[in-house]
Coordinates of C-alpha atoms in Angstrom, one line a residue:
X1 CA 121.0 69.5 136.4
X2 CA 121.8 68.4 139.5
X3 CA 124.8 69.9 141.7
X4 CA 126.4 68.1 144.8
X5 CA 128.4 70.6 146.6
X6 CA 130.5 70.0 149.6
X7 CA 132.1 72.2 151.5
X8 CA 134.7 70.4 154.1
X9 CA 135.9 72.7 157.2
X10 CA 138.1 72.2 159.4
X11 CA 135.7 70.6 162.0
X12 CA 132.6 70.3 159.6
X13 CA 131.4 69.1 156.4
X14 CA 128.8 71.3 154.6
X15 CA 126.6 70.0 151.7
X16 CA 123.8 70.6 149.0
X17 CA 121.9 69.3 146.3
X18 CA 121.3 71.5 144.3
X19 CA 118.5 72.2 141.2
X20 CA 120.4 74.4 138.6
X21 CA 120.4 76.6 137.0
X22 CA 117.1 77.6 138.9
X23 CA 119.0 77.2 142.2
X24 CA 116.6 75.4 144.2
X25 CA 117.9 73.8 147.0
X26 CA 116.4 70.3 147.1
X27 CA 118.5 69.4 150.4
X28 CA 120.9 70.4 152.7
X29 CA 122.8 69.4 155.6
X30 CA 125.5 69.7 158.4
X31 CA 127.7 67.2 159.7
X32 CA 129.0 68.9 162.8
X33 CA 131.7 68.6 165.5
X34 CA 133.6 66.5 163.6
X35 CA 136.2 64.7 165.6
X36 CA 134.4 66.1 169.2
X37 CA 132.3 64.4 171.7
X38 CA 128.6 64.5 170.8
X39 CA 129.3 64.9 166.7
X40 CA 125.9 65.3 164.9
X41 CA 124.2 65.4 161.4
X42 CA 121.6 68.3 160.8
X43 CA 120.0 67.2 157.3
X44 CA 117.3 68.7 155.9
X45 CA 115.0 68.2 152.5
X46 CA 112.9 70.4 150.4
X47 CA 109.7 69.0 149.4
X48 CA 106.8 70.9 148.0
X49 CA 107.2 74.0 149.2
X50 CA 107.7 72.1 152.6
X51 CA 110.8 71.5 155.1
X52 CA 111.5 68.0 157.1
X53 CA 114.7 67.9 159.4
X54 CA 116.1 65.1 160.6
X55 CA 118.8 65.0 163.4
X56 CA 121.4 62.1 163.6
X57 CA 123.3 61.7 166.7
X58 CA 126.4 59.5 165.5
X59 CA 130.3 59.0 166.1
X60 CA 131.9 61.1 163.4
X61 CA 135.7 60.2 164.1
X62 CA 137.0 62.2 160.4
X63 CA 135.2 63.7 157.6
X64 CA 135.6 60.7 155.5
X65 CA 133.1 58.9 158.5
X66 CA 130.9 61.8 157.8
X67 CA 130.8 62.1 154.3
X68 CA 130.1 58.3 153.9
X69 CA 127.0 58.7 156.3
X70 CA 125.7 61.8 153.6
X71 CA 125.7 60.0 150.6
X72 CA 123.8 57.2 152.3
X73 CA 121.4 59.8 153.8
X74 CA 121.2 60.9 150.3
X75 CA 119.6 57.7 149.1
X76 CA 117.6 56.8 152.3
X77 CA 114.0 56.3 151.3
X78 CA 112.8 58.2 153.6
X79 CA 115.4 61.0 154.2
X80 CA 116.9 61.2 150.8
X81 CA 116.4 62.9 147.5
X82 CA 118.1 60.3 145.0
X83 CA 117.2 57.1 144.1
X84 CA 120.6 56.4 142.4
X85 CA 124.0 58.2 142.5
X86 CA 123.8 58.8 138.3
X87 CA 121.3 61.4 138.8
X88 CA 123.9 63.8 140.5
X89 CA 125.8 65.6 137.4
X90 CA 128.4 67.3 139.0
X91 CA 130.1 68.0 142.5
X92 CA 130.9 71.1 143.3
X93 CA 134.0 71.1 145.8
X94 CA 135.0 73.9 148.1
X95 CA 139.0 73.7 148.4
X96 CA 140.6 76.2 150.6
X97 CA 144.1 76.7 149.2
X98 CA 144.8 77.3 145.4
X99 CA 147.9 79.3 145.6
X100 CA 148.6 81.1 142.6
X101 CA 148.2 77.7 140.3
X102 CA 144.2 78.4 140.2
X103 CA 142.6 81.9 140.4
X104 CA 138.9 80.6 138.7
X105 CA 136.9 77.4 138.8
X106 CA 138.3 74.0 137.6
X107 CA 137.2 70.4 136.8
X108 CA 139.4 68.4 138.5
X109 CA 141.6 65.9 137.1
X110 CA 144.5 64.0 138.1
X111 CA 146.8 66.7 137.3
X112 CA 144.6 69.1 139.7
X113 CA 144.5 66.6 142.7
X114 CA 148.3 66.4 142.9
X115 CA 148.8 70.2 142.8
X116 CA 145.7 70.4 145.8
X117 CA 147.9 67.6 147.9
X118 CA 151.2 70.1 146.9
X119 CA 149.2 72.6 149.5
X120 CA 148.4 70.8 151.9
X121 CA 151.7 71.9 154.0
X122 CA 149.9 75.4 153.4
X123 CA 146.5 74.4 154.2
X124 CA 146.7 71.7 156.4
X125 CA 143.6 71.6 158.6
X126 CA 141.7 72.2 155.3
X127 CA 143.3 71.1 152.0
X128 CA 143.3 67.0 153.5
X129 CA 140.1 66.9 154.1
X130 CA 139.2 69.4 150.9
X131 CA 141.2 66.1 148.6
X132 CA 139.8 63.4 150.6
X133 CA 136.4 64.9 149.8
X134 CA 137.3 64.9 145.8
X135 CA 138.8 61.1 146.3
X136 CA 135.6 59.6 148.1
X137 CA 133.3 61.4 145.4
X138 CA 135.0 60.3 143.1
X139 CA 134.0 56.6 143.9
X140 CA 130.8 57.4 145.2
X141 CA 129.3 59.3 142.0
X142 CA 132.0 57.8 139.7
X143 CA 130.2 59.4 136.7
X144 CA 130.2 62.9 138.0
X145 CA 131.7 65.9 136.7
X146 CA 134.5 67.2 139.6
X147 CA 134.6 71.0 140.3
X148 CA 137.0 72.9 142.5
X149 CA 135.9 76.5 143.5
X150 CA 138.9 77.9 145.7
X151 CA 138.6 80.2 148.4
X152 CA 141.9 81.7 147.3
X153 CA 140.5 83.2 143.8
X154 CA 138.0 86.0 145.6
X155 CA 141.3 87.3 146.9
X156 CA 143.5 87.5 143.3
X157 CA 142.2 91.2 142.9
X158 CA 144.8 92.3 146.1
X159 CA 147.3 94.5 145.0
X160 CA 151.4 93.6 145.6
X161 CA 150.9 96.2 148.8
X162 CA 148.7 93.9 150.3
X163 CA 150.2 90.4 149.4
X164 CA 153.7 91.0 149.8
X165 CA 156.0 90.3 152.6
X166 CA 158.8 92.1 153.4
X167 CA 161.0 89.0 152.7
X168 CA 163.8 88.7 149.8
X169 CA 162.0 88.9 146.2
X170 CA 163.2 85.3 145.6
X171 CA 161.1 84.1 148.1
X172 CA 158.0 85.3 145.9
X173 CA 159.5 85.1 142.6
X174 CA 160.7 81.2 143.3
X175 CA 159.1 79.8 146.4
X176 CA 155.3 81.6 146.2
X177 CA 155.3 82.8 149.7
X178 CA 152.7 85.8 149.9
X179 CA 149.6 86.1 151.7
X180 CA 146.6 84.6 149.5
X181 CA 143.8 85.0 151.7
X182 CA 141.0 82.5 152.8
X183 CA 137.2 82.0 153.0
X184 CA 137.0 83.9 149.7
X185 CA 133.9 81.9 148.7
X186 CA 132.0 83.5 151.9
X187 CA 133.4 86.5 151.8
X188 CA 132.7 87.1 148.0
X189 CA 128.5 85.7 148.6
X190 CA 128.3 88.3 151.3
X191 CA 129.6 91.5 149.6
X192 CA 127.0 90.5 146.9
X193 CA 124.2 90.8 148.8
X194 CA 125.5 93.8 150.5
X195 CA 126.7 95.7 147.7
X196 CA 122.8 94.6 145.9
X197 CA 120.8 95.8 149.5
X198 CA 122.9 99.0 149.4
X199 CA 122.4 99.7 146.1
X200 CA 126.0 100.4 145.9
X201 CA 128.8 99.2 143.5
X202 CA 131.5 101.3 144.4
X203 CA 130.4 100.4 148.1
X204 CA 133.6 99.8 150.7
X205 CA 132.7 97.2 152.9
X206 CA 134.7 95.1 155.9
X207 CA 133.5 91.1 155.9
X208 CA 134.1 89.6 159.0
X209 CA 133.6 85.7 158.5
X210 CA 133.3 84.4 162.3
X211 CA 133.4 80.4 162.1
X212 CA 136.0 77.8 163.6
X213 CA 138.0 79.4 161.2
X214 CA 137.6 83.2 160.9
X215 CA 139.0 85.9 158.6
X216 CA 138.1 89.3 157.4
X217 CA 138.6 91.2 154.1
X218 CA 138.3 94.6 153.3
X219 CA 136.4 95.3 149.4
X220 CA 136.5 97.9 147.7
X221 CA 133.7 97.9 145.0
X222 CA 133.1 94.2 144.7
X223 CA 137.1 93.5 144.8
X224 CA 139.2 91.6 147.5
X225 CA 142.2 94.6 148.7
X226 CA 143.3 93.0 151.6
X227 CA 142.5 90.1 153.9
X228 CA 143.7 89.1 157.2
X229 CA 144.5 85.4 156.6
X230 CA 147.8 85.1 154.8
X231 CA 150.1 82.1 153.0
X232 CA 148.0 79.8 155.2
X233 CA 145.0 80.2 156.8
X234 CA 146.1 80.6 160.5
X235 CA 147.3 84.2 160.5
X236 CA 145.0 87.4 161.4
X237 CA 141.9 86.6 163.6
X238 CA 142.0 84.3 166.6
X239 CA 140.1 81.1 165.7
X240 CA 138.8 77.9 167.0
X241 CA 142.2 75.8 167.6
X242 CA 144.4 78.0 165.4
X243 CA 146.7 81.0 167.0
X244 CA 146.5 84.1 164.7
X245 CA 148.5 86.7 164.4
X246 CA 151.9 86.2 166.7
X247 CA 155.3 87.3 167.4
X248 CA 157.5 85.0 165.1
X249 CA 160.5 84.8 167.6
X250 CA 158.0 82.8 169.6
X251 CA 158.6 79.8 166.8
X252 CA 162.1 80.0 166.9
X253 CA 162.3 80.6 170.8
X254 CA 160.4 77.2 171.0
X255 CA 162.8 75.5 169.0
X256 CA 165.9 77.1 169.8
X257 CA 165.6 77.1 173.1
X258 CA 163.1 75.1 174.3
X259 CA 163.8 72.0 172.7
X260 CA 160.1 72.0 170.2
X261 CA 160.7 70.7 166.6
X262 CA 159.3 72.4 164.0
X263 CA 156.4 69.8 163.3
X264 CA 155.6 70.2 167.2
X265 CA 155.4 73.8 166.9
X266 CA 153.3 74.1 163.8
X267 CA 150.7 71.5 165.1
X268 CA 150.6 73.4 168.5
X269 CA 149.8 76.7 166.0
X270 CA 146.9 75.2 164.2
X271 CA 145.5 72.4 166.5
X272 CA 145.9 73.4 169.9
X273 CA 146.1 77.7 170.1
X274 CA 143.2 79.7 169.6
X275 CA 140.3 79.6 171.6
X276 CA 141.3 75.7 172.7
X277 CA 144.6 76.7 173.9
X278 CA 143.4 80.1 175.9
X279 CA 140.3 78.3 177.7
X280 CA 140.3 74.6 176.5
X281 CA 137.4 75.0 174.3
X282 CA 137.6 74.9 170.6
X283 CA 133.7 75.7 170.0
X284 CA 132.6 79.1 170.7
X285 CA 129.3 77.5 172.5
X286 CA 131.5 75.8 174.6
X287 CA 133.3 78.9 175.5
X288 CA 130.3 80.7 176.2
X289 CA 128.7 77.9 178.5
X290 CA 131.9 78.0 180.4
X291 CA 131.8 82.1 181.0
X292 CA 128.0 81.3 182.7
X293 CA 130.4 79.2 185.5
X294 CA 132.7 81.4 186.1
X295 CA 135.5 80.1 183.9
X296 CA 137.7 83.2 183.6
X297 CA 140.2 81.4 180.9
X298 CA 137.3 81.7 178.6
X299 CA 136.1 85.2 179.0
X300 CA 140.0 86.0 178.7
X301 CA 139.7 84.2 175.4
X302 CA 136.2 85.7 174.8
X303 CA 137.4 89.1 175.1
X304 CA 140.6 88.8 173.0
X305 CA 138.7 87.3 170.2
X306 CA 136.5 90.5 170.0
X307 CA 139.6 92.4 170.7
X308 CA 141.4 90.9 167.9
X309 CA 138.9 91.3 165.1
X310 CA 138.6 95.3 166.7
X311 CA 142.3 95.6 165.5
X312 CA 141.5 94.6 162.0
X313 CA 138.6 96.9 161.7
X314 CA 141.0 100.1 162.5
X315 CA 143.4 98.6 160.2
X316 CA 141.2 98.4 157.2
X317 CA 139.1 101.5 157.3
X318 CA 142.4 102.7 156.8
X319 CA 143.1 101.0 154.0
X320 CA 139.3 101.3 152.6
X321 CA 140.0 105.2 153.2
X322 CA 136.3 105.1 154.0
X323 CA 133.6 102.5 155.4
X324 CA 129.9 102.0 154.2
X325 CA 129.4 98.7 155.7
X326 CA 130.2 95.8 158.2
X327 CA 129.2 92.1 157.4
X328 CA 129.1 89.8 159.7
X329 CA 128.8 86.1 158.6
X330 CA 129.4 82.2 159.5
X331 CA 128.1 80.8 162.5
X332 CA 129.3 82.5 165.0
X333 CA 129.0 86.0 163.2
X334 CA 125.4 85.0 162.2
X335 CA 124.5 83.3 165.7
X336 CA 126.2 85.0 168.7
X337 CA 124.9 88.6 169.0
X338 CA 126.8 88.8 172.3
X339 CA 129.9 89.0 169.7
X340 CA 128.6 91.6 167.4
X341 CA 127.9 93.7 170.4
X342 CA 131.5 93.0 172.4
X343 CA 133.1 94.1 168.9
X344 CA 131.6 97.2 167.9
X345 CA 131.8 98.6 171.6
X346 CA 133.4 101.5 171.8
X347 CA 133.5 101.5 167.9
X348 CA 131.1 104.6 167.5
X349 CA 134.2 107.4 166.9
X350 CA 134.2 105.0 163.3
X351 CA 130.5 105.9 162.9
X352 CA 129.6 102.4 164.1
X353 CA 126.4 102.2 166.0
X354 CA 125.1 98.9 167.1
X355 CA 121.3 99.0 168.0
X356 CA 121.1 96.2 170.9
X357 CA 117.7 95.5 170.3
X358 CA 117.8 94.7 166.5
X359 CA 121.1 92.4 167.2
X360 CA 119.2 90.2 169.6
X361 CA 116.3 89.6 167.0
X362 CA 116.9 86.4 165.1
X363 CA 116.4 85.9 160.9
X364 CA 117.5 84.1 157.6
X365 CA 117.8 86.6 155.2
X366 CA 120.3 89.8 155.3
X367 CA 119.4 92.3 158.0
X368 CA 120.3 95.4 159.5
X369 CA 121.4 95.7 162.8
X370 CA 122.5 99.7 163.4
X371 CA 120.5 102.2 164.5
X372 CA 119.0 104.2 161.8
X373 CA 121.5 106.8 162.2
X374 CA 124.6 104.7 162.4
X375 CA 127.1 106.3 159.6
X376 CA 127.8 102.6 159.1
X377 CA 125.8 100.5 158.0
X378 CA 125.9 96.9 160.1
X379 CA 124.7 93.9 158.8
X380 CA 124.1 90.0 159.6
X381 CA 124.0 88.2 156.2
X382 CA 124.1 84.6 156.6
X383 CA 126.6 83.4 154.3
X384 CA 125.9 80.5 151.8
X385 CA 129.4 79.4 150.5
X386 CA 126.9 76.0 148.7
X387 CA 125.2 78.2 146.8
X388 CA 127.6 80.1 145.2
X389 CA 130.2 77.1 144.5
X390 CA 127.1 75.3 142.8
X391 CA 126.8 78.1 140.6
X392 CA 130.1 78.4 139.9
X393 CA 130.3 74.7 139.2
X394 CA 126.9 74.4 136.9
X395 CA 128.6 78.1 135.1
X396 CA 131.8 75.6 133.9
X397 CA 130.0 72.1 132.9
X398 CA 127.4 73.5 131.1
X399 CA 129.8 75.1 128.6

């Protein structure tokens, strides 16, 4: 069977075709910078044991542009790996907010959709272009099974202490406001392969997912027990163009007092904070090429970032009582060793001992990058959020 899954971020579109249930990859690709100057397609096939990459330089304006351009790199004689859209079964979709409607896998129907476009006031960087992925598959491969796999379910297992606000009970009981937690998809494929290398069920382990969005969770023997992102995903870590954490007078300062509306001050909070607002680069690359001249906005915003996700660590080996491991993942967690090292500086009173020569080697698969002795174990896994939706996805049709 084969398993289209697509995985729509806030400033990229993921995909992968998929061979299940044997899953072999059979191709795979990024559409990147989304919406930026210089937007790109990375796609790549599997043939014979072999690998051919191609690079596309094109205009991506919005992910519906981008996703368009995949499905006819899909069938492009030479590119492709399709000769017709029937021969894809099913299409696996990541979608970022579920609230408490969905806590497992689900084909989608029409039913579905409307509940996904409820969230989108939740989700909104994510959940638009998450339904806008479903709608144009569902035209494109009209006689494909559509799957949902939410990065909200991963994070179901959190106990009331952890999701809970201290707000009046009617606001949960009646309006669903609690944190549900993000990038549970990522987080859930890494603690796998950590809690497998470690030979370790009952293994507490800190994910730190480090992409244009960013969160981390704290697990406690395979389960989800707290997570940084909250009733949206734009609380917790800093992030690409979204704020974090902040002081909540600041929203109603702006409005009360400064003159803001509300719609003003929630797109300044996800589209223009973050890294973007403190140095005027959204892209961590960016960031980093701007530190080399000098820029001292961006090593402000550099250093805060590292400071930030520092916070969360102390907070949950708190609430782990205990630490066997730190993942880092996503692309900047798997690509920016200058990151790994700025955030487990001074870290060593946790038992956290980064070895700088094993962070600067490069690899695919999971590696280690503590010294020997380090109490904590600290790895790089790179994350593959396709893979695990696919499997998901083939678990629920084949039934």
């Amino acid at each position: 069977m084969k398993i289209l899954v697509l995985n729509s971020g806030s400033s990229s579109l993921k995909y992968q075709l998929f061979e299940m249930p044997n899953e072999q990859p059979i191709c795979s690709g990024l559409v990147d910078r989304i919406g930026l100057e210089q937007s790109t397609i990375t796609h790549k096939n599997f043939k014979s044991g072999k690998e051919e990459k191609f690079l596309i330089e094109a205009p991506i304006p919005n992910h519906e542009s981008g996703l368009l351009q995949v499905t006819e790199l899909l069938k492009d004689p030479e590119k492709g790996s399709i000769s017709d859209n029937s021969e894809i079964e099913a299409i696996g979709h990541r979608v970022v907010h579920g609230g408490e409607q969905f806590a497992s896998t689900t084909l989608i129907t029409e039913e579905v959709k409307a509940k996904i476009k409820e969230l989108f006031a939740l989700a909104p960087l994510h959940n638009p272009p998450n339904y806008l992925g479903i709608t144009v598959a569902e035209r494109v491969f009209p006689k494909a099974k559509q799957v949902a796999v939410f990065d909200t379910a991963f994070h179901q297992t959190m106990p009331p202490l952890a999701y809970r606000f201290a707000l009046p009970k009617s606001m949960y009981t009646e309006l669903g406001i609690r944190a549900y937690g993000f990038h549970g998809t990522s987080h859930q494929y890494v603690s796998k392969k950590a809690i497998s290398y470690l030979n370790n069920p009952k293994a507490k382990i800190i994910t730190i997912h480090l992409g244009n969005g960013c969160s981390m969770t704290a697990i406690d023997s395979g389960k989800s027990i707290d997570t940084s992102m909250g009733l949206g995903p734009m609380a917790g870590l800093i992030m690409g163009t979204r704020a974090g954490d902040i002081d909540p007078s600041i929203i109603f300062h702006l409005i009360n007092e400064r003159g803001y509306t509300a719609q003003e001050v929630n797109d300044i909070l996800n589209k223009k904070s973050g890294l973007l607002g403190l140095s005027g680069f959204s892209d961590m690359r960016d960031v980093k090429n701007a530190i080399k001249e000098g820029n001292q906005d961006a090593a402000l915003a550099y250093e805060l970032y590292a400071y930030r996700i520092q916070k969360y660590l102390g907070a949950y080996i708190a609430v782990l009582k205990g630490l066997d491991a730190i993942v880092f993942t996503a692309g900047i967690g798997e690509n920016d060793p200058d990151m790994r090292e700025a955030v487990c500086r001074g870290m060593e009173f946790f038992g956290i001992n980064l070895d700088p020569v094993l962070n600067s080697q490069k690899s695919q698969s999971i590696r280690e990058v503590n010294f020997k002795d380090s109490q904590v174990k600290i790895f790089v896994i790179p994350t593959n959020e396709e893979l695990e939706i696919g499997k998901q996805a083939y678990e629920l049709v084949r039934k």
